[in-house]
Coordinates of C-alpha atoms and ligand atoms in Angstrom, one line a residue:
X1 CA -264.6 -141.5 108.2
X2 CA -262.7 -139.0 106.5
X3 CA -262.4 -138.1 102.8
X4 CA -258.5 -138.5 101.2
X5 CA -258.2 -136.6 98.3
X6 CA -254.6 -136.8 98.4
X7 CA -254.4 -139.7 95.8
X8 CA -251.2 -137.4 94.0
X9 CA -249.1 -137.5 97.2
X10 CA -249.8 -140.8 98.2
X11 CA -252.6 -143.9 97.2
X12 CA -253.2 -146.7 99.9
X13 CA -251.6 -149.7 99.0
X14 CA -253.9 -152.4 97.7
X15 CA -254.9 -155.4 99.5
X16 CA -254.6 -157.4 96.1
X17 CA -250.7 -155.4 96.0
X18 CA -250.3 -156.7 99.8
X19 CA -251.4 -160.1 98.9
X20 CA -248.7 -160.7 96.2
X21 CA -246.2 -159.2 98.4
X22 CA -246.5 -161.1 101.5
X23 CA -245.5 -164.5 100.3
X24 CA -241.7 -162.7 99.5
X25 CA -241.6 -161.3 103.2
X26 CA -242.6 -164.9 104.8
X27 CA -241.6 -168.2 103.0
X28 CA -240.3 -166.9 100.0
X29 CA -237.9 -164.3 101.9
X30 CA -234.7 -165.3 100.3
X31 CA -231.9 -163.5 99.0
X32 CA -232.6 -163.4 95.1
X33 CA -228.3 -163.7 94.3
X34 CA -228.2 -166.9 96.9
X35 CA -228.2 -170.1 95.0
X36 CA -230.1 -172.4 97.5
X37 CA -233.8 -172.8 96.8
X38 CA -235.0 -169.9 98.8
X39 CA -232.8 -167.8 96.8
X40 CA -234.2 -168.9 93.8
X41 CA -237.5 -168.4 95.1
X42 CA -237.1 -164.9 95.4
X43 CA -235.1 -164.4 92.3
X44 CA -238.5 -166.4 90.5
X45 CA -240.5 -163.5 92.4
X46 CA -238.2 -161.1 91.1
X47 CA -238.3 -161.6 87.6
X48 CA -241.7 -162.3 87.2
X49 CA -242.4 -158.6 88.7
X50 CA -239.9 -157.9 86.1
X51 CA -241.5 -159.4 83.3
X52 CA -244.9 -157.9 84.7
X53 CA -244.0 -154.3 84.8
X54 CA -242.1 -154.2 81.2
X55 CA -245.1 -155.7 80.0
X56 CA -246.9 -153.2 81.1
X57 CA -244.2 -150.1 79.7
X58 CA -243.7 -151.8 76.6
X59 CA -240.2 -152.5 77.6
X60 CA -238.0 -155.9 77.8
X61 CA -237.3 -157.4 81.5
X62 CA -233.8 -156.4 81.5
X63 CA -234.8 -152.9 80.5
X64 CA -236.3 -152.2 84.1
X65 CA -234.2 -151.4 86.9
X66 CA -236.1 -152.0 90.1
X67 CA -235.3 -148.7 92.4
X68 CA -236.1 -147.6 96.0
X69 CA -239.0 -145.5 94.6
X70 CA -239.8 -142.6 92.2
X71 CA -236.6 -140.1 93.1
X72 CA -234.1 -143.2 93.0
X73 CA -235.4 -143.7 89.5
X74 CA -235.3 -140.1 88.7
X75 CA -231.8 -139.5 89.9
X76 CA -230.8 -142.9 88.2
X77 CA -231.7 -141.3 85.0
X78 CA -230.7 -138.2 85.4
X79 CA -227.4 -138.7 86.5
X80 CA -226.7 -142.1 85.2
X81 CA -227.8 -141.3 81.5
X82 CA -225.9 -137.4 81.6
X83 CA -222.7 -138.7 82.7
X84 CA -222.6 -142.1 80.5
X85 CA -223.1 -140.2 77.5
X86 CA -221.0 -137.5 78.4
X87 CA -218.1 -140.2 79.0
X88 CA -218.5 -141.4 75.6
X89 CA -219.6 -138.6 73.4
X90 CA -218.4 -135.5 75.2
X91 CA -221.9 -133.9 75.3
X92 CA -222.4 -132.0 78.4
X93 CA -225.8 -130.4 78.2
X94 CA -228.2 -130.9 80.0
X95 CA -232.4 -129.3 80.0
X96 CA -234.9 -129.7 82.5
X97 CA -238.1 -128.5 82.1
X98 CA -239.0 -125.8 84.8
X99 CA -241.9 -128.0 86.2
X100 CA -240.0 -131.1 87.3
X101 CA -240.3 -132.3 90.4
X102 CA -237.4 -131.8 92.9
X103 CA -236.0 -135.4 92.4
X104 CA -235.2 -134.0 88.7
X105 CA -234.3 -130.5 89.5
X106 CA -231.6 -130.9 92.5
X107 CA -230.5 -134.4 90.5
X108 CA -229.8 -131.4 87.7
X109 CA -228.6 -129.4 90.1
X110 CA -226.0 -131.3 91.0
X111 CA -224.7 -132.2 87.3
X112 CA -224.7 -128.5 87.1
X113 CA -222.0 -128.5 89.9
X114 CA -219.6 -131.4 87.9
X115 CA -219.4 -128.9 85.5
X116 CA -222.7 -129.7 83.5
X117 CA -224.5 -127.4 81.0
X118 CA -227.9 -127.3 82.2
X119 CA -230.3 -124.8 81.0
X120 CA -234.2 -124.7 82.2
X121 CA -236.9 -125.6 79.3
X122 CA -239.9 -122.7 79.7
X123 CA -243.3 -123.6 80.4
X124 CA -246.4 -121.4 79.3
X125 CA -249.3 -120.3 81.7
X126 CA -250.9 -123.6 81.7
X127 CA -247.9 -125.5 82.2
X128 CA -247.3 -126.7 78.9
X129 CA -243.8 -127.1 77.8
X130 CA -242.3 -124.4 74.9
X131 CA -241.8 -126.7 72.1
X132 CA -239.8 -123.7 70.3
X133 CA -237.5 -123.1 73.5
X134 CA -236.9 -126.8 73.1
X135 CA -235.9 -127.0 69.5
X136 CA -233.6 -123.8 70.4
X137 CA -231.9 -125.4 73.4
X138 CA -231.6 -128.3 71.6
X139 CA -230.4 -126.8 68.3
X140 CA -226.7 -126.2 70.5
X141 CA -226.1 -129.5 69.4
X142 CA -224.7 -130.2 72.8
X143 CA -227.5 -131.9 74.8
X144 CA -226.4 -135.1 76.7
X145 CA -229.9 -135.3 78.5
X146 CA -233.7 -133.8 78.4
X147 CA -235.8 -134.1 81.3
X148 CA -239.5 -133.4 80.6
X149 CA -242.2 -135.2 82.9
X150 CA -245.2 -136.9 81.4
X151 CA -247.9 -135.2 84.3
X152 CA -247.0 -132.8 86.8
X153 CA -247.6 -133.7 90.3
X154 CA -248.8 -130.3 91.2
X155 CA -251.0 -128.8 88.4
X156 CA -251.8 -131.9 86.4
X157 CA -250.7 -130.7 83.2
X158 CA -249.6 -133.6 80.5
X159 CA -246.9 -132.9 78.4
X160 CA -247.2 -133.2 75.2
X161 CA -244.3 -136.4 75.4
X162 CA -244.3 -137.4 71.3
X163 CA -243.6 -133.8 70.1
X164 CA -241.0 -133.6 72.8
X165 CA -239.4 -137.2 72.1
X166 CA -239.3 -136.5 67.9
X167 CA -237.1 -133.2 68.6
X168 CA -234.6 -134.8 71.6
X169 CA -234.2 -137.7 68.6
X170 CA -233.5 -135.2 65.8
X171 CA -231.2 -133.7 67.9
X172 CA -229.7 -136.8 69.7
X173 CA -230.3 -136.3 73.0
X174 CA -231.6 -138.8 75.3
X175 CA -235.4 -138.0 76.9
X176 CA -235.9 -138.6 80.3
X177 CA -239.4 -138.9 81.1
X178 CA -240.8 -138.5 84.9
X179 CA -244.0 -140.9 84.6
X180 CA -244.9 -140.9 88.5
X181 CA -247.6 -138.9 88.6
X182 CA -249.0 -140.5 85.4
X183 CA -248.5 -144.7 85.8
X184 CA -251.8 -146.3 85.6
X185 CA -254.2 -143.3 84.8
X186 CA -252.5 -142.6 81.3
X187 CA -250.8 -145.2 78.9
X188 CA -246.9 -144.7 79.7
X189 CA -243.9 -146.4 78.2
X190 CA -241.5 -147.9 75.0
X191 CA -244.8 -149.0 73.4
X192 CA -247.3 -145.6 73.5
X193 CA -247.2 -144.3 70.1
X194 CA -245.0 -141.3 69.5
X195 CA -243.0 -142.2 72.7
X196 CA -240.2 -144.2 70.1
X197 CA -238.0 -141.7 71.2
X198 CA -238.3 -141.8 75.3
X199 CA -235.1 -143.2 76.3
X200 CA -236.0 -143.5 79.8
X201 CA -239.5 -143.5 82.2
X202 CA -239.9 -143.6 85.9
X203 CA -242.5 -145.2 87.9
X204 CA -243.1 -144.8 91.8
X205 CA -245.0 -147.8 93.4
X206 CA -246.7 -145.8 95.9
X207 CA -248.8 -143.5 93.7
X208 CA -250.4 -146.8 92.1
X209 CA -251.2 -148.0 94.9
X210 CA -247.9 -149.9 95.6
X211 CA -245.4 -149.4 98.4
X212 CA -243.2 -146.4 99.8
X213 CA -239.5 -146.6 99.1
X214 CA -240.1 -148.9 95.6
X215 CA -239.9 -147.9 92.0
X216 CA -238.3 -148.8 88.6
X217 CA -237.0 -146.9 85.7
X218 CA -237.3 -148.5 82.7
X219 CA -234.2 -147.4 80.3
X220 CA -234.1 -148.8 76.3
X221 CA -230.8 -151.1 75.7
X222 CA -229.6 -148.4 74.0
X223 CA -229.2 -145.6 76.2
X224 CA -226.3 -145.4 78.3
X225 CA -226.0 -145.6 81.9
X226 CA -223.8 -145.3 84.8
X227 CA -224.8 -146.4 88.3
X228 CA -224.8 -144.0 90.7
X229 CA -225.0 -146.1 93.6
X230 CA -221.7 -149.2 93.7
X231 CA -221.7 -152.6 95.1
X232 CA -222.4 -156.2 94.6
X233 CA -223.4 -155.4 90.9
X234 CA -227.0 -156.0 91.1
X235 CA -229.7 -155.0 88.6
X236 CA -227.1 -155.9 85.6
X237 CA -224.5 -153.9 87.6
X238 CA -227.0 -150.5 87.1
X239 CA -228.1 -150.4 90.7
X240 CA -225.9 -152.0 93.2
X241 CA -227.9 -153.6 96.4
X242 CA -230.1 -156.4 97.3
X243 CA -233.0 -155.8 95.7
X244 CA -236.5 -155.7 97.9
X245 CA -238.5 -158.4 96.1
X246 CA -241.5 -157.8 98.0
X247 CA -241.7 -154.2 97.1
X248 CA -240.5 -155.2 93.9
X249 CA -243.1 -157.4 93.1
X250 CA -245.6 -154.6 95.2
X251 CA -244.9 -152.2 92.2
X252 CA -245.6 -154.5 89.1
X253 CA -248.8 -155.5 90.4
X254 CA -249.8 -152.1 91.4
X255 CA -249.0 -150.9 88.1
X256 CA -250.2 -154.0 86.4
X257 CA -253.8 -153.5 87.8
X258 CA -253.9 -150.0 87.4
X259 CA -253.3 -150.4 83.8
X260 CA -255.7 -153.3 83.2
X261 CA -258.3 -151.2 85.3
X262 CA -257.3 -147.9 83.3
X263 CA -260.3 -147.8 80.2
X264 CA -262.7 -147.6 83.3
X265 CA -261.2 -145.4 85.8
X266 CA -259.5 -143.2 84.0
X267 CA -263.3 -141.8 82.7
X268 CA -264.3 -142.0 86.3
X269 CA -262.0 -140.0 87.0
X270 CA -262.3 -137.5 84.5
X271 CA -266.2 -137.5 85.7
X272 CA -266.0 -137.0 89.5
X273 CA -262.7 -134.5 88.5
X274 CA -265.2 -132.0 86.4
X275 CA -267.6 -132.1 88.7
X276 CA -265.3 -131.6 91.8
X277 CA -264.0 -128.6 89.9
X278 CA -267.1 -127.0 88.8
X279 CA -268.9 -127.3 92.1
X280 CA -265.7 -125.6 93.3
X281 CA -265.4 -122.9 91.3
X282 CA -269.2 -122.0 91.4
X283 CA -269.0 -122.1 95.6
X284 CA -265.5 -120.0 96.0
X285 CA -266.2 -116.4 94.1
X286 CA -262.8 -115.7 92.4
X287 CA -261.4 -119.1 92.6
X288 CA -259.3 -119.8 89.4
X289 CA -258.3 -123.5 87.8
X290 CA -254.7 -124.1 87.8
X291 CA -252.9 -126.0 84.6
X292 CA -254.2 -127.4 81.5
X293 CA -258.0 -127.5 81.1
X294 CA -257.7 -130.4 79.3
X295 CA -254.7 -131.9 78.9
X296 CA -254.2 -133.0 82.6
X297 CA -254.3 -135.8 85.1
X298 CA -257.7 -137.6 84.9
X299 CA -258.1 -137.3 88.9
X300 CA -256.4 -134.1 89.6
X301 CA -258.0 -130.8 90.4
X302 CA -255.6 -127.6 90.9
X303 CA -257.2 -124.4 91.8
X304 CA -255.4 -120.8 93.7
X305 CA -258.5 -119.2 95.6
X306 CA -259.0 -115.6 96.3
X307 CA -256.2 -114.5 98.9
X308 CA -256.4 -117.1 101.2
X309 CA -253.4 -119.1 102.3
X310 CA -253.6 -123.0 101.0
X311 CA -251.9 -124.1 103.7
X312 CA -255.2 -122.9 105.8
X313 CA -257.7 -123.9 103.9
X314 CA -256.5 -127.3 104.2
X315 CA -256.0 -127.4 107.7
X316 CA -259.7 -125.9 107.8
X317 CA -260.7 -129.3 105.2
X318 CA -258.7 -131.3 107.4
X319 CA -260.4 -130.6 110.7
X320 CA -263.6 -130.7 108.5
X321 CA -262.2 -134.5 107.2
X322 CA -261.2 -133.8 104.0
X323 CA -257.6 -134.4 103.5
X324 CA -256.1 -132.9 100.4
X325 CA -252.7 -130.6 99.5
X326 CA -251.7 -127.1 99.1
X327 CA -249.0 -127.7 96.5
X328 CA -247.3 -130.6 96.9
X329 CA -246.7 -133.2 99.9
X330 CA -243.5 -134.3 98.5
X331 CA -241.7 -130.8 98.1
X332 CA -241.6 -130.6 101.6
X333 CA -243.3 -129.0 104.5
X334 CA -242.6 -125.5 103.5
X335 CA -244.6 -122.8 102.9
X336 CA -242.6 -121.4 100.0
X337 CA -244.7 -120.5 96.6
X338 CA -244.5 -123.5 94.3
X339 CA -241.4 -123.5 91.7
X340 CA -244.2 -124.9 89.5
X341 CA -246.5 -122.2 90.1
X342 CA -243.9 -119.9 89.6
X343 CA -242.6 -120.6 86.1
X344 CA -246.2 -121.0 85.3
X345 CA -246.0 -116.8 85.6
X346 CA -248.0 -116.6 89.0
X347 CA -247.0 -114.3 92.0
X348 CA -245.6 -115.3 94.9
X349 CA -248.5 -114.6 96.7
X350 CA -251.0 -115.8 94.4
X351 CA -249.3 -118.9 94.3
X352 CA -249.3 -119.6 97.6
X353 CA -253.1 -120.1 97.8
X354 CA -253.0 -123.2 95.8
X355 CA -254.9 -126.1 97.1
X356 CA -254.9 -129.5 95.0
X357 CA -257.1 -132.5 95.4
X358 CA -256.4 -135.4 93.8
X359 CA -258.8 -138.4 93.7
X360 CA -257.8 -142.8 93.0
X361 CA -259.3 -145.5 92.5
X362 CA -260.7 -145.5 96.1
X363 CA -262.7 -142.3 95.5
X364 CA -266.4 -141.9 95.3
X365 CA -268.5 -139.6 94.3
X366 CA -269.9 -139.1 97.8
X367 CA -266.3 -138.2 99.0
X368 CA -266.7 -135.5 96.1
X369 CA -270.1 -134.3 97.5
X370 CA -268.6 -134.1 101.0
X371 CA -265.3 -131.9 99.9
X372 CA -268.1 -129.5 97.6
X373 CA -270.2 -129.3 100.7
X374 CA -266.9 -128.2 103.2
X375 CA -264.8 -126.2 100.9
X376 CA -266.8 -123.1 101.1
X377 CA -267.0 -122.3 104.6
X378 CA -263.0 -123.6 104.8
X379 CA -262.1 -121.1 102.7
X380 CA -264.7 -118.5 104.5
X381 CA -262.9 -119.7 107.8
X382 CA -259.5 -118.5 106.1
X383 CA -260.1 -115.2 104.8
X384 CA -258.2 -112.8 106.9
X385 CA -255.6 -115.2 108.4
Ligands
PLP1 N1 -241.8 -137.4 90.5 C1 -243.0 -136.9 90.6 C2 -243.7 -136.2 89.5 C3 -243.6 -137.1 91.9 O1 -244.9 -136.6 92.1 C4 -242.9 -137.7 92.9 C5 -243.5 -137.8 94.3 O2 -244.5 -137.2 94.6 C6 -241.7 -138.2 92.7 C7 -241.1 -138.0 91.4 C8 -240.9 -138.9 93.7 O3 -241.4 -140.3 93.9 P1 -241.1 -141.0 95.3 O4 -242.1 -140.4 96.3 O5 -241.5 -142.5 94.9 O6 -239.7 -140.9 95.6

């Protein structure tokens, strides 16, 4: 039996998530816009998940907008809120912060080539958003938009979310915040205190234990948005297609458990994460800790080893059965040194030794033994390759 330690890139779905599901692919399989019974089935299915989830993120019902996933919802935001308030205030400038995850960044990029302002918020060597760099970007008086993710997928650091949400308010822009990574190991959404001033939050379903392919963004009342995909008018007319109630109702109770199950796990966590790190850096001489020591992901260990490409070591863990990351699973199968790592003030090939392991709700503290006792002679293995 092999030891997945790849909770960050993806969780397995819960049977309990499966179970609530399965009723909406099989009798309750309606359309939820028909008007017959087995629409209304699914549209009861659908609103409860609704109800569930903004329960959860401190939002009202119809301030979630069910998504395809954690990049829909990004994208939604990021595109949807830029252009909306640009339409109605003029404001065209956009920040990102230079850790976002790709579904940010190239959602940026593309704003950038309508004719968008967007200008990259700095990061220091832990990952930590420059709060100064903020206030000056922001102090142009021009920002439509501010992107800044609550935990980064890829070095764990947590933003510090209330310092950044005070100056977007002072300064009116709307703050997008990138919650995937964070959803049911930290308290997220409209309700966390300092976080008055989020306009916006992501979720992805499959990090919680949920399904592939399914998210939400939750979005305040307030904020504008336009949809960026154009259809029958679904989801308030913000996201046009028939919505998937199944996964739909996948993601609330993925997120809903997570949460209720968050005072216990999240020092679990934290636990099996200090140890995993410390065994690791005692076994691999020159071995350095990547991101915040502190402010990070309860379950996510980050690390760049002594000149030895990631990508080995983990094929090395792999064949030893430990399955964990080099960087990022979602950024793609490259090789290429980690934008992350990068803004972070790390070489190119420095960077490229990174190796992540990321532990869930399924992880034990035998499966953290078992990657202690393998990780030494995997890297070994990879010196000189
Ligand atoms: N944002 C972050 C921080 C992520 O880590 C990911 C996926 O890894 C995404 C967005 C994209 O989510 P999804 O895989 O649901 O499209």
């Amino acid at each position: 039996m092999s030891v997945y330690l790849d909770h960050a890139a993806t969780s397995p779905p819960r049977r309990e998530v499966l179970e609530a599901a399965w009723p909406y692919l099989t009798g309750a399989f309606g359309n939820p816009s028909s008007v017959h019974s087995a629409g209304r089935a699914a549209r009861a299915g659908l609103e409860a998940a609704r109800e569930q989830a903004a329960a959860v993120l401190g939002a009202r019902p119809g301030e979630v907008v069910l998504t395809g996933g954690g990049t829909e919802a990004d994208n939604l935001a990021v595109l949807g809120i830029a252009r909306a308030v640009a339409a109605t205030t003029g404001r065209r400038g956009v920040v990102v912060s230079a850790v976002e995850h790709s579904a940010v960044l190239e959602a940026a990029a593309a704003l950038a080539a309508e004719g968008f302002d967007v200008t990259t918020l700095r990061v220091d060597a832990a990952g930590t958003v420059d709060l100064d760099h903020l206030a000056s970007l922001l102090a142009r008086g021009e920002t439509a938009l501010c992107a800044v993710m609550h935990a980064n997928n890829e070095v764990g650091t947590v933003q510090p979310i209330p310092e950044v949400a005070a100056l977007c308010r002072a300064a009116g822009a709307v703050l997008h915040v990138d919650a995937v990574q964070s959803a049911g190991h930290l308290r997220v959404g409209f309700g966390v205190d300092g976080w008055e001033g989020v306009g916006s939050v992501a979720v992805s379903g499959h990090k919680l234990g949920g399904l592939r392919g399914a998210g939400l963004l939750a979005v305040r009342g307030a904020v504008p948005l336009a949809p960026t995909t154009h259809g029958g008018g679904q989801e308030r007319g913000r996201r046009s297609g028939t919505v998937d109630v199944a996964s739909a109702v996948a993601t609330a109770t993925a997120l809903s458990l997570a949460d209720a199950e968050r005072p216990v796990q999240t020092p679990r966590l934290t636990a099996l994460r200090d140890q995993l790190l410390a065994g690791l850096l005692a076994a691999v001489p020159g071995a350095r800790a990547t991101g915040h020591p502190s402010s990070r992901l309860p379950g996510h260990v980050s690390l760049v080893l002594p000149g030895v490409a990631g990508h080995v070591v983990l094929e090395g863990l792999d064949d030893a059965g430990v399955q964990c990351s080099s960087g990022s699973a979602c950024s793609a199968e490259s090789e290429d040194a980690s934008h992350v790592l990068l803004a972070m003030g790390l070489g190119h090939d420095e960077a490229r030794t990174a190796l992540r392991l990321s532990l869930g709700r399924s992880t034990s503290e035998a499966d953290v033994g078992r990657a202690l006792a393998v990780l030494p002679g995997a890297v070994a293995a990879a010196v000189g390759h």
